[in-house]
């Protein structure tokens, strides 16, 4: 998990695991900000956290160090949650289509900072949030799940952010669950989701695309 700030999405993943909705474990929190609140959450839950100083590890150095630390712990999926940097080559190459991000808008609309404020100012009726795989661009990778959230004329950026955040906390653990069950397959720009059915107590998943 990589985070720069308050880490409410990080908390949502912790809570989903604790509630048994997600079969996964969080091996490491990496922050690029020394006093990120996310690190306090990690401490509270006994999760190892590591601050990597972007000045000490400049340019791609930050991502080389991050990739080393994650690989060393056998991490299979890397999650960005409020991580305020563009991921660079060393991490992208160590985890191709194995890095997820959550964005507070319906991509490709309102990429970048302040997705909620952009939606309010543009005057759209519907916005939402997106979980996507990370490629080299800013919020450009293949979309895994989206949730649509209404936008009202009197909305402020703060109000809309709060409304969207509730859905972020639902769809991020859900995307991770699909990954953990081996149900996601990236085909070009698209992420195919394998549907599973319960048949007489057994979970049967047809091959993706089948
Ligand atoms: C969320 O709105 C997320 O979509 C965006 O940054 C914010 C992080 O919030 N990428 P938190 O740190 O998870 O509370």
mmCIF file with all atom_site columns, C-alpha atoms and ligand atoms in Angstrom:
data_model
loop_
_atom_site.group_PDB
_atom_site.id
_atom_site.type_symbol
_atom_site.label_atom_id
_atom_site.label_alt_id
_atom_site.label_comp_id
_atom_site.label_asym_id
_atom_site.label_entity_id
_atom_site.label_seq_id
_atom_site.pdbx_PDB_ins_code
_atom_site.Cartn_x
_atom_site.Cartn_y
_atom_site.Cartn_z
_atom_site.occupancy
_atom_site.B_iso_or_equiv
_atom_site.pdbx_formal_charge
_atom_site.auth_seq_id
_atom_site.auth_comp_id
_atom_site.auth_asym_id
_atom_site.auth_atom_id
_atom_site.pdbx_PDB_model_num
ATOM   1   C CA . UNK A 1 1   ? 0.000   0.000   0.000   1.00 0.00 ? 1   UNK A CA 1
ATOM   2   C CA . UNK A 1 2   ? 1.337   3.449   -0.923  1.00 0.00 ? 2   UNK A CA 1
ATOM   3   C CA . UNK A 1 3   ? -0.284  6.513   0.646   1.00 0.00 ? 3   UNK A CA 1
ATOM   4   C CA . UNK A 1 4   ? 0.570   10.161  1.198   1.00 0.00 ? 4   UNK A CA 1
ATOM   5   C CA . UNK A 1 5   ? -2.216  11.340  3.469   1.00 0.00 ? 5   UNK A CA 1
ATOM   6   C CA . UNK A 1 6   ? -5.115  10.441  5.748   1.00 0.00 ? 6   UNK A CA 1
ATOM   7   C CA . UNK A 1 7   ? -5.471  6.876   4.434   1.00 0.00 ? 7   UNK A CA 1
ATOM   8   C CA . UNK A 1 8   ? -9.216  6.339   4.721   1.00 0.00 ? 8   UNK A CA 1
ATOM   9   C CA . UNK A 1 9   ? -9.094  3.952   1.745   1.00 0.00 ? 9   UNK A CA 1
ATOM   10  C CA . UNK A 1 10  ? -6.237  2.119   3.438   1.00 0.00 ? 10  UNK A CA 1
ATOM   11  C CA . UNK A 1 11  ? -8.508  1.838   6.486   1.00 0.00 ? 11  UNK A CA 1
ATOM   12  C CA . UNK A 1 12  ? -11.373 0.513   4.333   1.00 0.00 ? 12  UNK A CA 1
ATOM   13  C CA . UNK A 1 13  ? -9.098  -2.289  3.119   1.00 0.00 ? 13  UNK A CA 1
ATOM   14  C CA . UNK A 1 14  ? -7.954  -3.053  6.678   1.00 0.00 ? 14  UNK A CA 1
ATOM   15  C CA . UNK A 1 15  ? -11.604 -3.185  7.804   1.00 0.00 ? 15  UNK A CA 1
ATOM   16  C CA . UNK A 1 16  ? -12.680 -5.439  4.926   1.00 0.00 ? 16  UNK A CA 1
ATOM   17  C CA . UNK A 1 17  ? -9.946  -7.919  5.808   1.00 0.00 ? 17  UNK A CA 1
ATOM   18  C CA . UNK A 1 18  ? -10.868 -7.784  9.508   1.00 0.00 ? 18  UNK A CA 1
ATOM   19  C CA . UNK A 1 19  ? -14.540 -8.377  8.664   1.00 0.00 ? 19  UNK A CA 1
ATOM   20  C CA . UNK A 1 20  ? -13.639 -11.422 6.552   1.00 0.00 ? 20  UNK A CA 1
ATOM   21  C CA . UNK A 1 21  ? -14.933 -9.835  3.331   1.00 0.00 ? 21  UNK A CA 1
ATOM   22  C CA . UNK A 1 22  ? -11.466 -9.898  1.828   1.00 0.00 ? 22  UNK A CA 1
ATOM   23  C CA . UNK A 1 23  ? -8.977  -12.732 2.071   1.00 0.00 ? 23  UNK A CA 1
ATOM   24  C CA . UNK A 1 24  ? -5.704  -10.860 1.887   1.00 0.00 ? 24  UNK A CA 1
ATOM   25  C CA . UNK A 1 25  ? -3.001  -9.434  4.091   1.00 0.00 ? 25  UNK A CA 1
ATOM   26  C CA . UNK A 1 26  ? -1.332  -6.037  4.013   1.00 0.00 ? 26  UNK A CA 1
ATOM   27  C CA . UNK A 1 27  ? 2.411   -6.532  4.214   1.00 0.00 ? 27  UNK A CA 1
ATOM   28  C CA . UNK A 1 28  ? 3.665   -2.970  4.084   1.00 0.00 ? 28  UNK A CA 1
ATOM   29  C CA . UNK A 1 29  ? 2.624   0.680   4.003   1.00 0.00 ? 29  UNK A CA 1
ATOM   30  C CA . UNK A 1 30  ? 4.974   3.007   2.144   1.00 0.00 ? 30  UNK A CA 1
ATOM   31  C CA . UNK A 1 31  ? 4.610   6.754   2.572   1.00 0.00 ? 31  UNK A CA 1
ATOM   32  C CA . UNK A 1 32  ? 6.397   9.641   0.905   1.00 0.00 ? 32  UNK A CA 1
ATOM   33  C CA . UNK A 1 33  ? 5.317   12.126  3.601   1.00 0.00 ? 33  UNK A CA 1
ATOM   34  C CA . UNK A 1 34  ? 6.903   11.798  7.059   1.00 0.00 ? 34  UNK A CA 1
ATOM   35  C CA . UNK A 1 35  ? 3.779   12.526  9.121   1.00 0.00 ? 35  UNK A CA 1
ATOM   36  C CA . UNK A 1 36  ? 1.104   10.933  6.910   1.00 0.00 ? 36  UNK A CA 1
ATOM   37  C CA . UNK A 1 37  ? -1.892  9.952   9.054   1.00 0.00 ? 37  UNK A CA 1
ATOM   38  C CA . UNK A 1 38  ? -1.957  6.642   7.175   1.00 0.00 ? 38  UNK A CA 1
ATOM   39  C CA . UNK A 1 39  ? 1.193   5.659   9.120   1.00 0.00 ? 39  UNK A CA 1
ATOM   40  C CA . UNK A 1 40  ? -0.695  6.061   12.409  1.00 0.00 ? 40  UNK A CA 1
ATOM   41  C CA . UNK A 1 41  ? -3.394  3.751   11.111  1.00 0.00 ? 41  UNK A CA 1
ATOM   42  C CA . UNK A 1 42  ? -0.723  1.211   10.171  1.00 0.00 ? 42  UNK A CA 1
ATOM   43  C CA . UNK A 1 43  ? 0.763   1.360   13.641  1.00 0.00 ? 43  UNK A CA 1
ATOM   44  C CA . UNK A 1 44  ? -2.641  0.886   15.255  1.00 0.00 ? 44  UNK A CA 1
ATOM   45  C CA . UNK A 1 45  ? -3.169  -2.274  13.215  1.00 0.00 ? 45  UNK A CA 1
ATOM   46  C CA . UNK A 1 46  ? 0.336   -3.697  13.548  1.00 0.00 ? 46  UNK A CA 1
ATOM   47  C CA . UNK A 1 47  ? 1.189   -3.111  9.889   1.00 0.00 ? 47  UNK A CA 1
ATOM   48  C CA . UNK A 1 48  ? 4.815   -2.340  9.057   1.00 0.00 ? 48  UNK A CA 1
ATOM   49  C CA . UNK A 1 49  ? 5.202   1.134   7.619   1.00 0.00 ? 49  UNK A CA 1
ATOM   50  C CA . UNK A 1 50  ? 8.145   2.647   5.857   1.00 0.00 ? 50  UNK A CA 1
ATOM   51  C CA . UNK A 1 51  ? 8.772   6.282   5.020   1.00 0.00 ? 51  UNK A CA 1
ATOM   52  C CA . UNK A 1 52  ? 10.857  6.680   1.883   1.00 0.00 ? 52  UNK A CA 1
ATOM   53  C CA . UNK A 1 53  ? 12.292  10.177  1.658   1.00 0.00 ? 53  UNK A CA 1
ATOM   54  C CA . UNK A 1 54  ? 11.780  11.411  -1.922  1.00 0.00 ? 54  UNK A CA 1
ATOM   55  C CA . UNK A 1 55  ? 14.724  13.792  -1.530  1.00 0.00 ? 55  UNK A CA 1
ATOM   56  C CA . UNK A 1 56  ? 17.072  11.064  -0.440  1.00 0.00 ? 56  UNK A CA 1
ATOM   57  C CA . UNK A 1 57  ? 15.746  8.737   -3.168  1.00 0.00 ? 57  UNK A CA 1
ATOM   58  C CA . UNK A 1 58  ? 15.171  11.180  -5.999  1.00 0.00 ? 58  UNK A CA 1
ATOM   59  C CA . UNK A 1 59  ? 13.693  10.503  -9.434  1.00 0.00 ? 59  UNK A CA 1
ATOM   60  C CA . UNK A 1 60  ? 13.337  6.793   -10.106 1.00 0.00 ? 60  UNK A CA 1
ATOM   61  C CA . UNK A 1 61  ? 15.268  6.020   -6.909  1.00 0.00 ? 61  UNK A CA 1
ATOM   62  C CA . UNK A 1 62  ? 12.077  6.250   -4.867  1.00 0.00 ? 62  UNK A CA 1
ATOM   63  C CA . UNK A 1 63  ? 10.439  3.564   -7.010  1.00 0.00 ? 63  UNK A CA 1
ATOM   64  C CA . UNK A 1 64  ? 13.520  1.337   -7.055  1.00 0.00 ? 64  UNK A CA 1
ATOM   65  C CA . UNK A 1 65  ? 13.514  1.354   -3.270  1.00 0.00 ? 65  UNK A CA 1
ATOM   66  C CA . UNK A 1 66  ? 9.723   0.830   -3.113  1.00 0.00 ? 66  UNK A CA 1
ATOM   67  C CA . UNK A 1 67  ? 9.882   -2.097  -5.578  1.00 0.00 ? 67  UNK A CA 1
ATOM   68  C CA . UNK A 1 68  ? 12.716  -3.723  -3.583  1.00 0.00 ? 68  UNK A CA 1
ATOM   69  C CA . UNK A 1 69  ? 10.854  -3.439  -0.298  1.00 0.00 ? 69  UNK A CA 1
ATOM   70  C CA . UNK A 1 70  ? 7.621   -4.794  -1.768  1.00 0.00 ? 70  UNK A CA 1
ATOM   71  C CA . UNK A 1 71  ? 9.271   -7.700  -3.609  1.00 0.00 ? 71  UNK A CA 1
ATOM   72  C CA . UNK A 1 72  ? 11.288  -8.582  -0.519  1.00 0.00 ? 72  UNK A CA 1
ATOM   73  C CA . UNK A 1 73  ? 8.026   -9.136  1.347   1.00 0.00 ? 73  UNK A CA 1
ATOM   74  C CA . UNK A 1 74  ? 6.433   -11.164 -1.433  1.00 0.00 ? 74  UNK A CA 1
ATOM   75  C CA . UNK A 1 75  ? 3.765   -8.543  -2.188  1.00 0.00 ? 75  UNK A CA 1
ATOM   76  C CA . UNK A 1 76  ? 1.593   -9.585  -5.149  1.00 0.00 ? 76  UNK A CA 1
ATOM   77  C CA . UNK A 1 77  ? -0.582  -6.510  -5.592  1.00 0.00 ? 77  UNK A CA 1
ATOM   78  C CA . UNK A 1 78  ? 0.373   -2.884  -4.944  1.00 0.00 ? 78  UNK A CA 1
ATOM   79  C CA . UNK A 1 79  ? -2.345  -0.412  -3.941  1.00 0.00 ? 79  UNK A CA 1
ATOM   80  C CA . UNK A 1 80  ? -2.186  3.348   -4.269  1.00 0.00 ? 80  UNK A CA 1
ATOM   81  C CA . UNK A 1 81  ? -4.542  5.234   -1.973  1.00 0.00 ? 81  UNK A CA 1
ATOM   82  C CA . UNK A 1 82  ? -4.119  8.977   -2.012  1.00 0.00 ? 82  UNK A CA 1
ATOM   83  C CA . UNK A 1 83  ? -0.526  8.553   -3.175  1.00 0.00 ? 83  UNK A CA 1
ATOM   84  C CA . UNK A 1 84  ? 0.273   11.916  -4.708  1.00 0.00 ? 84  UNK A CA 1
ATOM   85  C CA . UNK A 1 85  ? 2.954   10.965  -7.230  1.00 0.00 ? 85  UNK A CA 1
ATOM   86  C CA . UNK A 1 86  ? 3.069   9.496   -10.725 1.00 0.00 ? 86  UNK A CA 1
ATOM   87  C CA . UNK A 1 87  ? 4.445   5.956   -10.542 1.00 0.00 ? 87  UNK A CA 1
ATOM   88  C CA . UNK A 1 88  ? 7.660   5.503   -12.498 1.00 0.00 ? 88  UNK A CA 1
ATOM   89  C CA . UNK A 1 89  ? 9.325   2.684   -14.414 1.00 0.00 ? 89  UNK A CA 1
ATOM   90  C CA . UNK A 1 90  ? 11.062  0.617   -11.700 1.00 0.00 ? 90  UNK A CA 1
ATOM   91  C CA . UNK A 1 91  ? 7.781   -0.031  -9.872  1.00 0.00 ? 91  UNK A CA 1
ATOM   92  C CA . UNK A 1 92  ? 5.689   -0.325  -13.054 1.00 0.00 ? 92  UNK A CA 1
ATOM   93  C CA . UNK A 1 93  ? 8.110   -2.922  -14.431 1.00 0.00 ? 93  UNK A CA 1
ATOM   94  C CA . UNK A 1 94  ? 8.246   -4.842  -11.159 1.00 0.00 ? 94  UNK A CA 1
ATOM   95  C CA . UNK A 1 95  ? 4.421   -4.953  -10.989 1.00 0.00 ? 95  UNK A CA 1
ATOM   96  C CA . UNK A 1 96  ? 2.932   -4.799  -14.523 1.00 0.00 ? 96  UNK A CA 1
ATOM   97  C CA . UNK A 1 97  ? -0.891  -4.556  -14.215 1.00 0.00 ? 97  UNK A CA 1
ATOM   98  C CA . UNK A 1 98  ? -0.398  -5.380  -10.551 1.00 0.00 ? 98  UNK A CA 1
ATOM   99  C CA . UNK A 1 99  ? -0.773  -1.821  -9.248  1.00 0.00 ? 99  UNK A CA 1
ATOM   100 C CA . UNK A 1 100 ? -4.230  -0.405  -8.533  1.00 0.00 ? 100 UNK A CA 1
ATOM   101 C CA . UNK A 1 101 ? -5.319  3.164   -7.861  1.00 0.00 ? 101 UNK A CA 1
ATOM   102 C CA . UNK A 1 102 ? -8.567  4.750   -6.719  1.00 0.00 ? 102 UNK A CA 1
ATOM   103 C CA . UNK A 1 103 ? -9.613  8.026   -8.297  1.00 0.00 ? 103 UNK A CA 1
ATOM   104 C CA . UNK A 1 104 ? -12.525 10.229  -7.155  1.00 0.00 ? 104 UNK A CA 1
ATOM   105 C CA . UNK A 1 105 ? -14.191 10.692  -10.578 1.00 0.00 ? 105 UNK A CA 1
ATOM   106 C CA . UNK A 1 106 ? -15.511 8.619   -13.448 1.00 0.00 ? 106 UNK A CA 1
ATOM   107 C CA . UNK A 1 107 ? -12.375 8.293   -15.562 1.00 0.00 ? 107 UNK A CA 1
ATOM   108 C CA . UNK A 1 108 ? -11.448 9.382   -18.153 1.00 0.00 ? 108 UNK A CA 1
ATOM   109 C CA . UNK A 1 109 ? -13.318 12.480  -16.931 1.00 0.00 ? 109 UNK A CA 1
ATOM   110 C CA . UNK A 1 110 ? -11.623 14.710  -14.374 1.00 0.00 ? 110 UNK A CA 1
ATOM   111 C CA . UNK A 1 111 ? -8.253  13.002  -14.063 1.00 0.00 ? 111 UNK A CA 1
ATOM   112 C CA . UNK A 1 112 ? -5.551  14.547  -11.905 1.00 0.00 ? 112 UNK A CA 1
ATOM   113 C CA . UNK A 1 113 ? -5.962  16.544  -8.736  1.00 0.00 ? 113 UNK A CA 1
ATOM   114 C CA . UNK A 1 114 ? -9.342  17.639  -7.332  1.00 0.00 ? 114 UNK A CA 1
ATOM   115 C CA . UNK A 1 115 ? -11.489 15.291  -9.415  1.00 0.00 ? 115 UNK A CA 1
ATOM   116 C CA . UNK A 1 116 ? -14.494 16.174  -7.247  1.00 0.00 ? 116 UNK A CA 1
ATOM   117 C CA . UNK A 1 117 ? -13.933 19.937  -7.550  1.00 0.00 ? 117 UNK A CA 1
ATOM   118 C CA . UNK A 1 118 ? -13.513 19.612  -11.313 1.00 0.00 ? 118 UNK A CA 1
ATOM   119 C CA . UNK A 1 119 ? -16.879 17.801  -11.491 1.00 0.00 ? 119 UNK A CA 1
ATOM   120 C CA . UNK A 1 120 ? -18.627 20.479  -9.389  1.00 0.00 ? 120 UNK A CA 1
ATOM   121 C CA . UNK A 1 121 ? -17.193 23.298  -11.480 1.00 0.00 ? 121 UNK A CA 1
ATOM   122 C CA . UNK A 1 122 ? -17.984 21.608  -14.780 1.00 0.00 ? 122 UNK A CA 1
ATOM   123 C CA . UNK A 1 123 ? -21.606 21.161  -13.719 1.00 0.00 ? 123 UNK A CA 1
ATOM   124 C CA . UNK A 1 124 ? -21.962 17.458  -14.495 1.00 0.00 ? 124 UNK A CA 1
ATOM   125 C CA . UNK A 1 125 ? -24.991 15.623  -13.056 1.00 0.00 ? 125 UNK A CA 1
ATOM   126 C CA . UNK A 1 126 ? -23.145 12.407  -12.360 1.00 0.00 ? 126 UNK A CA 1
ATOM   127 C CA . UNK A 1 127 ? -19.628 11.755  -11.164 1.00 0.00 ? 127 UNK A CA 1
ATOM   128 C CA . UNK A 1 128 ? -18.249 8.965   -8.996  1.00 0.00 ? 128 UNK A CA 1
ATOM   129 C CA . UNK A 1 129 ? -15.094 6.974   -8.476  1.00 0.00 ? 129 UNK A CA 1
ATOM   130 C CA . UNK A 1 130 ? -12.922 4.552   -10.390 1.00 0.00 ? 130 UNK A CA 1
ATOM   131 C CA . UNK A 1 131 ? -10.535 1.769   -9.463  1.00 0.00 ? 131 UNK A CA 1
ATOM   132 C CA . UNK A 1 132 ? -8.051  1.187   -12.265 1.00 0.00 ? 132 UNK A CA 1
ATOM   133 C CA . UNK A 1 133 ? -4.759  -0.501  -12.964 1.00 0.00 ? 133 UNK A CA 1
ATOM   134 C CA . UNK A 1 134 ? -1.847  1.900   -13.097 1.00 0.00 ? 134 UNK A CA 1
ATOM   135 C CA . UNK A 1 135 ? 0.186   2.482   -16.227 1.00 0.00 ? 135 UNK A CA 1
ATOM   136 C CA . UNK A 1 136 ? 2.724   5.230   -16.846 1.00 0.00 ? 136 UNK A CA 1
ATOM   137 C CA . UNK A 1 137 ? 0.133   8.009   -17.269 1.00 0.00 ? 137 UNK A CA 1
ATOM   138 C CA . UNK A 1 138 ? -1.896  10.072  -14.856 1.00 0.00 ? 138 UNK A CA 1
ATOM   139 C CA . UNK A 1 139 ? -5.084  8.099   -14.067 1.00 0.00 ? 139 UNK A CA 1
ATOM   140 C CA . UNK A 1 140 ? -5.008  6.496   -17.523 1.00 0.00 ? 140 UNK A CA 1
ATOM   141 C CA . UNK A 1 141 ? -4.785  2.733   -16.910 1.00 0.00 ? 141 UNK A CA 1
ATOM   142 C CA . UNK A 1 142 ? -7.490  0.098   -17.574 1.00 0.00 ? 142 UNK A CA 1
ATOM   143 C CA . UNK A 1 143 ? -10.682 0.574   -15.535 1.00 0.00 ? 143 UNK A CA 1
ATOM   144 C CA . UNK A 1 144 ? -11.640 -2.211  -13.122 1.00 0.00 ? 144 UNK A CA 1
ATOM   145 C CA . UNK A 1 145 ? -14.740 -0.899  -11.307 1.00 0.00 ? 145 UNK A CA 1
ATOM   146 C CA . UNK A 1 146 ? -16.642 2.375   -11.208 1.00 0.00 ? 146 UNK A CA 1
ATOM   147 C CA . UNK A 1 147 ? -19.439 3.691   -9.021  1.00 0.00 ? 147 UNK A CA 1
ATOM   148 C CA . UNK A 1 148 ? -21.697 6.519   -10.213 1.00 0.00 ? 148 UNK A CA 1
ATOM   149 C CA . UNK A 1 149 ? -22.658 9.195   -7.697  1.00 0.00 ? 149 UNK A CA 1
ATOM   150 C CA . UNK A 1 150 ? -25.119 12.078  -8.332  1.00 0.00 ? 150 UNK A CA 1
ATOM   151 C CA . UNK A 1 151 ? -23.898 15.674  -8.350  1.00 0.00 ? 151 UNK A CA 1
ATOM   152 C CA . UNK A 1 152 ? -26.377 18.359  -7.255  1.00 0.00 ? 152 UNK A CA 1
ATOM   153 C CA . UNK A 1 153 ? -26.308 22.003  -8.378  1.00 0.00 ? 153 UNK A CA 1
ATOM   154 C CA . UNK A 1 154 ? -25.694 23.239  -4.828  1.00 0.00 ? 154 UNK A CA 1
ATOM   155 C CA . UNK A 1 155 ? -22.807 20.779  -4.216  1.00 0.00 ? 155 UNK A CA 1
ATOM   156 C CA . UNK A 1 156 ? -19.442 22.002  -2.960  1.00 0.00 ? 156 UNK A CA 1
ATOM   157 C CA . UNK A 1 157 ? -16.194 20.145  -3.580  1.00 0.00 ? 157 UNK A CA 1
ATOM   158 C CA . UNK A 1 158 ? -16.181 19.058  0.079   1.00 0.00 ? 158 UNK A CA 1
ATOM   159 C CA . UNK A 1 159 ? -19.769 17.792  0.043   1.00 0.00 ? 159 UNK A CA 1
ATOM   160 C CA . UNK A 1 160 ? -19.300 15.835  -3.176  1.00 0.00 ? 160 UNK A CA 1
ATOM   161 C CA . UNK A 1 161 ? -15.975 14.447  -1.923  1.00 0.00 ? 161 UNK A CA 1
ATOM   162 C CA . UNK A 1 162 ? -17.703 13.094  1.148   1.00 0.00 ? 162 UNK A CA 1
ATOM   163 C CA . UNK A 1 163 ? -20.505 11.502  -0.889  1.00 0.00 ? 163 UNK A CA 1
ATOM   164 C CA . UNK A 1 164 ? -18.029 9.899   -3.307  1.00 0.00 ? 164 UNK A CA 1
ATOM   165 C CA . UNK A 1 165 ? -15.706 8.695   -0.539  1.00 0.00 ? 165 UNK A CA 1
ATOM   166 C CA . UNK A 1 166 ? -18.353 6.299   0.819   1.00 0.00 ? 166 UNK A CA 1
ATOM   167 C CA . UNK A 1 167 ? -18.371 4.553   -2.552  1.00 0.00 ? 167 UNK A CA 1
ATOM   168 C CA . UNK A 1 168 ? -14.576 4.557   -2.767  1.00 0.00 ? 168 UNK A CA 1
ATOM   169 C CA . UNK A 1 169 ? -14.540 2.588   0.447   1.00 0.00 ? 169 UNK A CA 1
ATOM   170 C CA . UNK A 1 170 ? -16.875 0.011   -1.131  1.00 0.00 ? 170 UNK A CA 1
ATOM   171 C CA . UNK A 1 171 ? -15.392 -0.436  -4.580  1.00 0.00 ? 171 UNK A CA 1
ATOM   172 C CA . UNK A 1 172 ? -11.698 -0.528  -3.646  1.00 0.00 ? 172 UNK A CA 1
ATOM   173 C CA . UNK A 1 173 ? -11.991 -3.629  -1.433  1.00 0.00 ? 173 UNK A CA 1
ATOM   174 C CA . UNK A 1 174 ? -14.282 -5.150  -4.068  1.00 0.00 ? 174 UNK A CA 1
ATOM   175 C CA . UNK A 1 175 ? -11.669 -4.686  -6.815  1.00 0.00 ? 175 UNK A CA 1
ATOM   176 C CA . UNK A 1 176 ? -9.023  -6.230  -4.566  1.00 0.00 ? 176 UNK A CA 1
ATOM   177 C CA . UNK A 1 177 ? -11.333 -9.148  -3.823  1.00 0.00 ? 177 UNK A CA 1
ATOM   178 C CA . UNK A 1 178 ? -11.816 -9.801  -7.552  1.00 0.00 ? 178 UNK A CA 1
ATOM   179 C CA . UNK A 1 179 ? -8.055  -9.735  -8.015  1.00 0.00 ? 179 UNK A CA 1
ATOM   180 C CA . UNK A 1 180 ? -7.460  -12.048 -5.054  1.00 0.00 ? 180 UNK A CA 1
ATOM   181 C CA . UNK A 1 181 ? -9.926  -14.546 -6.512  1.00 0.00 ? 181 UNK A CA 1
ATOM   182 C CA . UNK A 1 182 ? -8.071  -14.496 -9.843  1.00 0.00 ? 182 UNK A CA 1
ATOM   183 C CA . UNK A 1 183 ? -11.103 -13.021 -11.607 1.00 0.00 ? 183 UNK A CA 1
ATOM   184 C CA . UNK A 1 184 ? -9.497  -10.076 -13.397 1.00 0.00 ? 184 UNK A CA 1
ATOM   185 C CA . UNK A 1 185 ? -7.885  -10.269 -16.799 1.00 0.00 ? 185 UNK A CA 1
ATOM   186 C CA . UNK A 1 186 ? -6.546  -7.295  -18.711 1.00 0.00 ? 186 UNK A CA 1
ATOM   187 C CA . UNK A 1 187 ? -7.240  -7.478  -22.434 1.00 0.00 ? 187 UNK A CA 1
ATOM   188 C CA . UNK A 1 188 ? -5.853  -4.391  -24.153 1.00 0.00 ? 188 UNK A CA 1
ATOM   189 C CA . UNK A 1 189 ? -7.531  -1.418  -22.484 1.00 0.00 ? 189 UNK A CA 1
ATOM   190 C CA . UNK A 1 190 ? -10.272 -3.560  -20.961 1.00 0.00 ? 190 UNK A CA 1
ATOM   191 C CA . UNK A 1 191 ? -10.449 -5.471  -17.734 1.00 0.00 ? 191 UNK A CA 1
ATOM   192 C CA . UNK A 1 192 ? -12.589 -8.592  -18.080 1.00 0.00 ? 192 UNK A CA 1
ATOM   193 C CA . UNK A 1 193 ? -14.242 -9.885  -14.918 1.00 0.00 ? 193 UNK A CA 1
ATOM   194 C CA . UNK A 1 194 ? -14.822 -13.583 -14.623 1.00 0.00 ? 194 UNK A CA 1
ATOM   195 C CA . UNK A 1 195 ? -18.273 -14.309 -13.198 1.00 0.00 ? 195 UNK A CA 1
ATOM   196 C CA . UNK A 1 196 ? -18.505 -17.111 -10.653 1.00 0.00 ? 196 UNK A CA 1
ATOM   197 C CA . UNK A 1 197 ? -21.563 -19.086 -9.612  1.00 0.00 ? 197 UNK A CA 1
ATOM   198 C CA . UNK A 1 198 ? -22.264 -21.148 -6.584  1.00 0.00 ? 198 UNK A CA 1
ATOM   199 C CA . UNK A 1 199 ? -23.363 -24.627 -7.618  1.00 0.00 ? 199 UNK A CA 1
ATOM   200 C CA . UNK A 1 200 ? -24.247 -26.990 -4.775  1.00 0.00 ? 200 UNK A CA 1
ATOM   201 C CA . UNK A 1 201 ? -21.835 -25.287 -2.392  1.00 0.00 ? 201 UNK A CA 1
ATOM   202 C CA . UNK A 1 202 ? -18.921 -25.084 -4.826  1.00 0.00 ? 202 UNK A CA 1
ATOM   203 C CA . UNK A 1 203 ? -17.789 -21.834 -6.458  1.00 0.00 ? 203 UNK A CA 1
ATOM   204 C CA . UNK A 1 204 ? -17.477 -22.448 -10.194 1.00 0.00 ? 204 UNK A CA 1
ATOM   205 C CA . UNK A 1 205 ? -15.777 -19.826 -12.363 1.00 0.00 ? 205 UNK A CA 1
ATOM   206 C CA . UNK A 1 206 ? -15.856 -20.191 -16.140 1.00 0.00 ? 206 UNK A CA 1
ATOM   207 C CA . UNK A 1 207 ? -12.710 -19.137 -18.001 1.00 0.00 ? 207 UNK A CA 1
ATOM   208 C CA . UNK A 1 208 ? -12.567 -15.417 -18.705 1.00 0.00 ? 208 UNK A CA 1
ATOM   209 C CA . UNK A 1 209 ? -14.292 -14.634 -21.958 1.00 0.00 ? 209 UNK A CA 1
ATOM   210 C CA . UNK A 1 210 ? -16.046 -18.032 -21.822 1.00 0.00 ? 210 UNK A CA 1
HETATM 211 C C1 . LIG B 2 .   ? -9.300  9.699   -2.301  1.00 0.00 ? 1   LIG B C1 1
HETATM 212 O O1 . LIG B 2 .   ? -10.339 10.579  -2.647  1.00 0.00 ? 1   LIG B O1 1
HETATM 213 C C2 . LIG B 2 .   ? -8.775  8.975   -3.503  1.00 0.00 ? 1   LIG B C2 1
HETATM 214 O O2 . LIG B 2 .   ? -9.760  8.724   -4.456  1.00 0.00 ? 1   LIG B O2 1
HETATM 215 C C3 . LIG B 2 .   ? -7.757  9.945   -4.058  1.00 0.00 ? 1   LIG B C3 1
HETATM 216 O O3 . LIG B 2 .   ? -7.173  10.527  -2.930  1.00 0.00 ? 1   LIG B O3 1
HETATM 217 C C4 . LIG B 2 .   ? -8.063  10.456  -1.828  1.00 0.00 ? 1   LIG B C4 1
HETATM 218 C C5 . LIG B 2 .   ? -7.340  9.719   -0.750  1.00 0.00 ? 1   LIG B C5 1
HETATM 219 O O4 . LIG B 2 .   ? -8.076  9.659   0.428   1.00 0.00 ? 1   LIG B O4 1
HETATM 220 N N1 . LIG B 2 .   ? -6.824  9.265   -4.922  1.00 0.00 ? 1   LIG B N1 1
HETATM 221 P P1 . LIG B 2 .   ? -7.609  8.727   1.599   1.00 0.00 ? 1   LIG B P1 1
HETATM 222 O O5 . LIG B 2 .   ? -6.165  9.129   1.912   1.00 0.00 ? 1   LIG B O5 1
HETATM 223 O O6 . LIG B 2 .   ? -7.709  7.307   1.158   1.00 0.00 ? 1   LIG B O6 1
HETATM 224 O O7 . LIG B 2 .   ? -8.523  9.053   2.741   1.00 0.00 ? 1   LIG B O7 1
#
